Amino acid sequence: MYEKRHEPLLPKAEFLLRMLNHFWVASGIVVLSLFAGIAGYHYIEGLGWVDAILNSSMILGGMGPVNPISTRAGKLFASAYALFSGIVFLVIVGVLFAPVFHRFLHKFHLEFDEDTDKPLKGKKTGK
């Protein structure tokens, strides 16, 4: 998926395409997580569809629930969904920043020949 250490740095256009792909993956994770919350609030807590969307959006966004939770099953679901949402946030940050961190580290580790300024193919300099 990513270029190896001995391979040249990815061109900017391809890097931007990689960033776009990671954005779509992160967006898919958000949508799936939102649907899981909507279904849980609707079927477990018994909220209407609009209230279920509102509650799951607010929790996934880190704001907290809007409607009071009245059932024991709903409270357990809301607790689990809140913990899940925190983990989803960390996963999304990782997915979005992985290409940037990889590019930075790849650029940092490229070894250049002093005479030609071309990347060395797997050679180590001994420094």
Short mmCIF file of C-alpha atoms in Angstrom, two decimals:
data_model
loop_
_atom_site.label_atom_id
_atom_site.label_comp_id
_atom_site.label_asym_id
_atom_site.label_seq_id
_atom_site.Cartn_x
_atom_site.Cartn_y
_atom_site.Cartn_z
CA MET A 1 0.00 0.00 0.00
CA TYR A 2 2.80 2.41 0.87
CA GLU A 3 6.13 2.74 -0.85
CA LYS A 4 9.12 1.01 0.72
CA ARG A 5 12.14 2.80 2.16
CA HIS A 6 14.30 2.20 -0.91
CA GLU A 7 11.59 3.45 -3.31
CA PRO A 8 11.33 7.12 -4.31
CA LEU A 9 8.88 9.49 -2.69
CA LEU A 10 5.38 9.34 -4.16
CA PRO A 11 4.59 12.26 -6.53
CA LYS A 12 2.36 14.96 -5.07
CA ALA A 13 -0.64 14.12 -7.30
CA GLU A 14 -0.54 10.45 -6.25
CA PHE A 15 -0.10 11.46 -2.61
CA LEU A 16 -3.19 13.67 -2.82
CA LEU A 17 -5.10 10.74 -4.35
CA ARG A 18 -3.93 8.58 -1.44
CA MET A 19 -5.17 11.24 0.99
CA LEU A 20 -8.52 11.29 -0.80
CA ASN A 21 -8.78 7.50 -0.53
CA HIS A 22 -8.05 7.68 3.20
CA PHE A 23 -10.68 10.39 3.54
CA TRP A 24 -13.26 8.09 1.93
CA VAL A 25 -12.29 5.24 4.26
CA ALA A 26 -12.66 7.55 7.28
CA SER A 27 -16.00 8.79 5.96
CA GLY A 28 -17.19 5.21 5.56
CA ILE A 29 -16.24 4.46 9.16
CA VAL A 30 -18.22 7.50 10.32
CA VAL A 31 -21.29 6.52 8.28
CA LEU A 32 -21.24 2.91 9.52
CA SER A 33 -20.79 4.08 13.10
CA LEU A 34 -23.63 6.55 12.73
CA PHE A 35 -25.93 3.86 11.34
CA ALA A 36 -25.04 1.55 14.23
CA GLY A 37 -25.96 4.30 16.69
CA ILE A 38 -29.19 5.15 14.89
CA ALA A 39 -30.26 1.51 14.86
CA GLY A 40 -29.37 1.06 18.51
CA TYR A 41 -31.22 4.13 19.71
CA HIS A 42 -34.24 3.29 17.58
CA TYR A 43 -34.56 -0.43 18.31
CA ILE A 44 -33.07 -0.69 21.81
CA GLU A 45 -34.18 2.60 23.39
CA GLY A 46 -37.29 3.03 21.26
CA LEU A 47 -36.55 6.56 20.07
CA GLY A 48 -38.06 7.83 16.83
CA TRP A 49 -35.83 7.94 13.78
CA VAL A 50 -35.10 11.66 13.99
CA ASP A 51 -34.29 11.50 17.71
CA ALA A 52 -32.13 8.42 17.09
CA ILE A 53 -30.21 10.31 14.39
CA LEU A 54 -29.80 13.30 16.68
CA ASN A 55 -28.59 11.27 19.66
CA SER A 56 -26.17 9.13 17.69
CA SER A 57 -24.79 12.19 15.85
CA MET A 58 -24.29 14.09 19.08
CA ILE A 59 -22.54 11.20 20.80
CA LEU A 60 -20.39 10.38 17.77
CA GLY A 61 -19.47 14.06 17.60
CA GLY A 62 -18.47 14.09 21.25
CA MET A 63 -21.29 16.32 22.52
CA GLY A 64 -23.36 13.82 24.52
CA PRO A 65 -26.96 12.64 24.29
CA VAL A 66 -29.89 15.01 23.80
CA ASN A 67 -32.85 12.86 24.86
CA PRO A 68 -32.95 11.25 28.30
CA ILE A 69 -32.42 7.50 28.26
CA SER A 70 -35.16 5.71 30.20
CA THR A 71 -34.63 1.96 29.79
CA ARG A 72 -31.88 -0.18 31.28
CA ALA A 73 -31.03 -1.63 27.86
CA GLY A 74 -30.93 1.87 26.39
CA LYS A 75 -28.54 3.04 29.10
CA LEU A 76 -26.25 0.08 28.49
CA PHE A 77 -26.34 0.73 24.76
CA ALA A 78 -25.66 4.46 25.23
CA SER A 79 -22.70 3.67 27.46
CA ALA A 80 -21.23 1.18 25.00
CA TYR A 81 -21.89 3.50 22.05
CA ALA A 82 -20.16 6.40 23.83
CA LEU A 83 -17.06 4.26 24.44
CA PHE A 84 -17.22 2.98 20.87
CA SER A 85 -17.44 6.57 19.59
CA GLY A 86 -14.27 7.53 21.43
CA ILE A 87 -12.41 4.65 19.82
CA VAL A 88 -13.86 5.52 16.41
CA PHE A 89 -12.49 9.04 16.80
CA LEU A 90 -8.99 7.67 17.39
CA VAL A 91 -9.28 5.30 14.44
CA ILE A 92 -10.40 8.10 12.13
CA VAL A 93 -7.50 10.32 13.21
CA GLY A 94 -5.14 7.42 12.52
CA VAL A 95 -6.62 6.74 9.10
CA LEU A 96 -6.47 10.40 8.09
CA PHE A 97 -2.95 11.09 9.36
CA ALA A 98 -1.29 7.79 8.36
CA PRO A 99 -0.35 8.97 4.83
CA VAL A 100 1.02 12.26 6.17
CA PHE A 101 3.13 10.56 8.84
CA HIS A 102 4.32 7.94 6.37
CA ARG A 103 5.33 10.59 3.84
CA PHE A 104 7.19 12.56 6.50
CA LEU A 105 9.06 9.50 7.75
CA HIS A 106 9.74 8.29 4.21
CA LYS A 107 11.15 11.68 3.23
CA PHE A 108 13.18 11.80 6.43
CA HIS A 109 14.72 8.37 5.82
CA LEU A 110 15.57 8.76 2.15
CA GLU A 111 19.31 8.51 1.69
CA PHE A 112 20.73 10.66 -1.08
CA ASP A 113 23.93 10.21 -3.01
CA GLU A 114 25.92 13.43 -2.51
CA ASP A 115 27.00 13.64 -6.17
CA THR A 116 23.77 12.88 -8.03
CA ASP A 117 21.02 13.68 -5.50
CA LYS A 118 19.28 10.45 -6.49
CA PRO A 119 17.97 8.01 -3.90
CA LEU A 120 20.26 5.10 -3.23
CA LYS A 121 18.64 1.73 -3.91
CA GLY A 122 18.79 0.08 -0.50
CA LYS A 123 22.41 1.05 0.21
CA LYS A 124 23.41 2.11 3.69
CA THR A 125 25.94 4.89 4.15
CA GLY A 126 27.54 3.78 7.42
CA LYS A 127 26.86 7.09 9.13
#
